Short mmCIF file of C-alpha atoms in Angstrom, two decimals:
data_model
loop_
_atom_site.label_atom_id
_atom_site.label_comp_id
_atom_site.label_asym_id
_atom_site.label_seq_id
_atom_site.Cartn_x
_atom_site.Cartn_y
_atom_site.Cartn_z
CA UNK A 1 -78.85 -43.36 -43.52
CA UNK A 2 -76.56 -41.37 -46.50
CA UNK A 3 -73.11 -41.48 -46.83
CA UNK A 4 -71.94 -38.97 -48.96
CA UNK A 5 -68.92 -38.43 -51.04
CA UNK A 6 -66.25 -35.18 -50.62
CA UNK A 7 -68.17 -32.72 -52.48
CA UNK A 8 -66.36 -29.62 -54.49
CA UNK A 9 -67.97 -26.40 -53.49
CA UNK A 10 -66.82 -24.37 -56.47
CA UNK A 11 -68.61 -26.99 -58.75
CA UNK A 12 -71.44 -27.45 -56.82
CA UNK A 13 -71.86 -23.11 -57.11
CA UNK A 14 -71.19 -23.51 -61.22
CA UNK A 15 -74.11 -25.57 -61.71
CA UNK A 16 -76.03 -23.06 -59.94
CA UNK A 17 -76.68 -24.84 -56.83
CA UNK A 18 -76.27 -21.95 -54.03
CA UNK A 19 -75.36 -23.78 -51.03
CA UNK A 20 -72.27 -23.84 -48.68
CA UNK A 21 -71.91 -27.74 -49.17
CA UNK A 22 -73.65 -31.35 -48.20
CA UNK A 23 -75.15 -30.02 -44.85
CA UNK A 24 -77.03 -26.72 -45.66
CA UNK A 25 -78.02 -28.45 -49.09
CA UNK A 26 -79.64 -31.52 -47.17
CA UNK A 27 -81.14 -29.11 -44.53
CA UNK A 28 -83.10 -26.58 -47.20
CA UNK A 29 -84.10 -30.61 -48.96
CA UNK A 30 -85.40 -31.68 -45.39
CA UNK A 31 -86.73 -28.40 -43.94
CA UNK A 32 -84.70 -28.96 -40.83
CA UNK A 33 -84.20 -25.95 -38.85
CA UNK A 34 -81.80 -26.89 -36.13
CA UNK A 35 -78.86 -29.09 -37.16
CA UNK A 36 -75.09 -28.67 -36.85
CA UNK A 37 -71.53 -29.92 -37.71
CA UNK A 38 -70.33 -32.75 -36.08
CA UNK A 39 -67.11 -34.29 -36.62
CA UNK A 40 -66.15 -37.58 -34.87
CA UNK A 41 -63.30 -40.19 -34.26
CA UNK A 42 -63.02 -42.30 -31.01
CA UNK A 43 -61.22 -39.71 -28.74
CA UNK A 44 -62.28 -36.35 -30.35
CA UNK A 45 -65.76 -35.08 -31.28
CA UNK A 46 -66.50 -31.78 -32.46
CA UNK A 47 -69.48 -30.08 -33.15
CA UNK A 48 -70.07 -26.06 -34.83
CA UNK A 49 -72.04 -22.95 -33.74
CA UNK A 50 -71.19 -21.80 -37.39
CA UNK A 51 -69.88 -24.07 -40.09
CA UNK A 52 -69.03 -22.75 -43.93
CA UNK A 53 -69.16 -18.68 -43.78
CA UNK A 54 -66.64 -16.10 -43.58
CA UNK A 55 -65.34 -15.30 -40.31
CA UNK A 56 -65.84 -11.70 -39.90
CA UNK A 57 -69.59 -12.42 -40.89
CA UNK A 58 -69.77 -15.61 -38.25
CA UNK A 59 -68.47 -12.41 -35.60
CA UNK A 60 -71.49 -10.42 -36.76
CA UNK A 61 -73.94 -12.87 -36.83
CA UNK A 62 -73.25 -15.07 -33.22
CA UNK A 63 -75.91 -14.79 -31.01
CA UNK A 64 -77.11 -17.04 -27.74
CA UNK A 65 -79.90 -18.70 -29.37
CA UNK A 66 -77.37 -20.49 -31.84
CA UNK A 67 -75.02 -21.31 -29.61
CA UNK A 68 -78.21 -22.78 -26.62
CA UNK A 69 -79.69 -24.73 -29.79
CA UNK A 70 -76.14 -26.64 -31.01
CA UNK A 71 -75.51 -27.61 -27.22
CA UNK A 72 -78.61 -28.83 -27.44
CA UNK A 73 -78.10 -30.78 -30.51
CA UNK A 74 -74.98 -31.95 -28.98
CA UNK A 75 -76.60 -33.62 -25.94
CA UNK A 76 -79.27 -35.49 -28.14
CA UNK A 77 -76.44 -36.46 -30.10
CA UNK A 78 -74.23 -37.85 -27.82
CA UNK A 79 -77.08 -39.75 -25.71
CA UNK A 80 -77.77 -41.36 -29.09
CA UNK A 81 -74.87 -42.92 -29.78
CA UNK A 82 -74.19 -44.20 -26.79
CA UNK A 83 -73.20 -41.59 -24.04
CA UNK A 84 -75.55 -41.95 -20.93
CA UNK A 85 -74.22 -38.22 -19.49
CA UNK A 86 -72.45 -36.22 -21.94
CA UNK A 87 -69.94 -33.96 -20.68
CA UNK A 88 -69.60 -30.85 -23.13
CA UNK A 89 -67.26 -28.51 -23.29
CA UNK A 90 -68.22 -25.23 -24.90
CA UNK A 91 -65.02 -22.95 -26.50
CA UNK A 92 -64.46 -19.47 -26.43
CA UNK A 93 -64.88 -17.13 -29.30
CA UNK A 94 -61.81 -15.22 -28.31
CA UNK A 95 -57.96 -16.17 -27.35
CA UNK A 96 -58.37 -17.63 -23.59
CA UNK A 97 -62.10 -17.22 -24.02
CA UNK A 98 -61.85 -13.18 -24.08
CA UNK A 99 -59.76 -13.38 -19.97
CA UNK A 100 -62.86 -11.61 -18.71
CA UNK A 101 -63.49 -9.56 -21.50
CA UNK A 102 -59.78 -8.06 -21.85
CA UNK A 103 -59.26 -9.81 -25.69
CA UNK A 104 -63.22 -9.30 -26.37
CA UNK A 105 -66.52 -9.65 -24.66
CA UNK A 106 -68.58 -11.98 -26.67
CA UNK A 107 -68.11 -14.45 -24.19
CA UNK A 108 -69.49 -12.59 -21.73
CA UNK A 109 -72.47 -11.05 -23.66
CA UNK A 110 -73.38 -14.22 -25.89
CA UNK A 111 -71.47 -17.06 -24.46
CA UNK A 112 -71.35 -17.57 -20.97
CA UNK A 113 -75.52 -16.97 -20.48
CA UNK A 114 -75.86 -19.77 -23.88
CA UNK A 115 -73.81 -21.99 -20.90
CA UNK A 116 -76.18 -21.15 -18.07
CA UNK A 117 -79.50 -21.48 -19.61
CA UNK A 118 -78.80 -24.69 -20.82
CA UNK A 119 -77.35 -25.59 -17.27
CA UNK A 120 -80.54 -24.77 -16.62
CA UNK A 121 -81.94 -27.79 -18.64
CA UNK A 122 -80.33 -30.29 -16.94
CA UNK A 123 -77.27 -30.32 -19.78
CA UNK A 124 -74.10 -31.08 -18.14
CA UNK A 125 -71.99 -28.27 -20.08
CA UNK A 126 -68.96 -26.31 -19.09
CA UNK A 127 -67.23 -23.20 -20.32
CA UNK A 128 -66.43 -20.76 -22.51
CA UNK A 129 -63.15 -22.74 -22.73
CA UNK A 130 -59.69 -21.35 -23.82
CA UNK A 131 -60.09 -22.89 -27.23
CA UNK A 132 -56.20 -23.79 -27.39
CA UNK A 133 -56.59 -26.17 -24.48
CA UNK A 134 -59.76 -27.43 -24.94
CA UNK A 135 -59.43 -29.78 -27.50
CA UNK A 136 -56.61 -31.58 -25.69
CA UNK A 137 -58.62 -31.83 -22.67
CA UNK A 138 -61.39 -33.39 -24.68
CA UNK A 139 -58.73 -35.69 -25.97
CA UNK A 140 -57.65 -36.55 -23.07
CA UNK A 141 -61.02 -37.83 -21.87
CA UNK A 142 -62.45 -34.81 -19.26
CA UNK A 143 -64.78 -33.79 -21.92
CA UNK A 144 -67.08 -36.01 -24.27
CA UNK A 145 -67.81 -33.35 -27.35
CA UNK A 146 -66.33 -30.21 -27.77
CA UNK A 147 -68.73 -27.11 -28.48
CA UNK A 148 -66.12 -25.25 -31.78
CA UNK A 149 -68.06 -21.62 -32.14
CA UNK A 150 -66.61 -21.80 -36.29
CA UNK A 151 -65.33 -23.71 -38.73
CA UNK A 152 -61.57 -23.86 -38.34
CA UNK A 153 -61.06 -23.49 -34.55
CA UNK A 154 -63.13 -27.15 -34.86
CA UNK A 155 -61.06 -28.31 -37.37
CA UNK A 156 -57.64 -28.46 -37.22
CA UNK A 157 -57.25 -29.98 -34.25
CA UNK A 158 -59.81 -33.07 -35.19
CA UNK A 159 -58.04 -33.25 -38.70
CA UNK A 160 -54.48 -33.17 -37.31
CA UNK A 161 -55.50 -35.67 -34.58
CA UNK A 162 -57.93 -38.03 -36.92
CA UNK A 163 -57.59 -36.85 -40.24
CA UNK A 164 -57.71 -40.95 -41.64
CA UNK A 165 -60.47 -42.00 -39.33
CA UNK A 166 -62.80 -38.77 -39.21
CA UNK A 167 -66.42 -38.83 -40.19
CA UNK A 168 -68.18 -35.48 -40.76
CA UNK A 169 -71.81 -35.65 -39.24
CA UNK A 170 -74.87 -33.45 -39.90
CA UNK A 171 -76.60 -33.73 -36.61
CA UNK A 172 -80.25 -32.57 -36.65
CA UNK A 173 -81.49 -34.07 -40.05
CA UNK A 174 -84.37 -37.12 -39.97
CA UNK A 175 -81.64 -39.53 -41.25
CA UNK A 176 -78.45 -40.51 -40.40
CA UNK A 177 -75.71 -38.32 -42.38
CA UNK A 178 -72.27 -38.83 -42.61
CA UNK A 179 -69.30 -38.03 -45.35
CA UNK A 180 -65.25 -38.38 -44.95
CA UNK A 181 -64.09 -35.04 -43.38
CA UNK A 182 -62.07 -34.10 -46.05
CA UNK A 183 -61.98 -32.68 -49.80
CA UNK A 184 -62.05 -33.81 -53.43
CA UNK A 185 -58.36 -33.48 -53.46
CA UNK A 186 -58.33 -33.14 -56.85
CA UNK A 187 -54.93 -32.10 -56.40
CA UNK A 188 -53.74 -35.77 -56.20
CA UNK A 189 -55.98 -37.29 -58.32
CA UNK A 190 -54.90 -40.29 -60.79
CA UNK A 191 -51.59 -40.35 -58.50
CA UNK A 192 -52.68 -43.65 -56.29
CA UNK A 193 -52.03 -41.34 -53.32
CA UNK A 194 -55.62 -40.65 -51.97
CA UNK A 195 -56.29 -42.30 -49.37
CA UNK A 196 -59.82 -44.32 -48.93
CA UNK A 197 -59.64 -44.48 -44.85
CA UNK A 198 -62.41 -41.83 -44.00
CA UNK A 199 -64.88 -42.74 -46.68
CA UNK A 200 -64.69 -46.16 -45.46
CA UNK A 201 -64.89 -45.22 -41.53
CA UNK A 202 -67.80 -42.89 -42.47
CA UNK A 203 -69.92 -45.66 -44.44
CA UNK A 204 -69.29 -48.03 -41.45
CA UNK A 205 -70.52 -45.47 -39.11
CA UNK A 206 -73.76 -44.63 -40.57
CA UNK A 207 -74.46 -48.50 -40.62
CA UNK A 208 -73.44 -48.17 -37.41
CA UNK A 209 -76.14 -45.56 -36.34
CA UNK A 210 -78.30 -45.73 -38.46
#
């Protein structure tokens, strides 16, 4: 297992390494094809279709296949830490998952069959999901991982309901990976006010796991 530090991207780009961050970096270093953003505290776990791009290219560039391979990655995930059935919620791309294609139809055309074929597979999965509910419902406990189609709709609600205790997991590699789900904060460095909690939650974890 790895437990990696918060890593700047703009740094990591300056010394000519092209990558997005920790989890495309370690996938190109692994050749693993199919792996995905996972981030985890006791009552809320999250894991991406799309992680560290720009959203109008993640709109251009969502398609079944990714979203039937990370519920996939979900389930094996889940079973191996510990969940005999997952339950997985999958979220809309759209606000109230498109309301039958009035606020957008990706949901329709991409989403929805992603759902049924893995159905299919035995996978107990439900959705699309209005993503502004979803998350609490997960919370709550009717869900056991929510499916977040990019970056940010998966994120702020994890970091403003765990932000101390998150761990940021790269499902999908041959080793155990996990990192504190936030930043370098450089911002607040040499002021005593960063805060050691997710680091410390994320080391344990991989132990954990591993």
């Amino acid at each position: 297992a790895i437990a990696t530090a918060p890593l700047n991207k703009e740094a990591l780009h300056l010394a000519g390494h092209n990558y997005p961050g920790h989890t495309e970096l370690l996938a190109t270093l692994t050749e693993s094809r199919d792996y995905a953003m996972v981030l985890y505290t006791d009552k809320l776990k999250v894991i991406h279709v799309s992680t560290h791009i720009a959203l109008r290219k993640f709109l251009d560039t969502l398609n079944g296949h990714r979203v039937e391979t990370v519920i996939g990655i979900a389930d094996r995930f889940l079973k191996r830490v510990g969940f005999t059935q997952p339950r997985i919620a999958v979220a809309g791309v759209n606000p109230h998952a498109g309301e039958n294609g009035l606020f957008g139809d990706e949901e329709i055309r991409i989403v929805s069959p992603a759902i049924e074929n893995m159905k299919a597979k035995g996978i107990d999965v439900y959705g699309p999901c209005p993503p502004d509910t979803v998350f609490l419902q997960a919370y709550e406990g009717q869900y056991d991982m929510v499916v977040a189609m990019y970056h940010d709709q998966g994120h702020i609600p994890l970091k403003l309901l765990g932000f101390y205790d998150g761990v940021n997991i790269t499902a999908g590699l041959p080793f155990i990976r996990t990192s504190a789900d936030h930043g370098t904060a450089f911002d607040i460095a040499w002021t005593g006010k960063a805060k050691s909690e997710s680091m410390a939650v994320s080391i344990k974890l991989a132990m954990q796991l591993a």
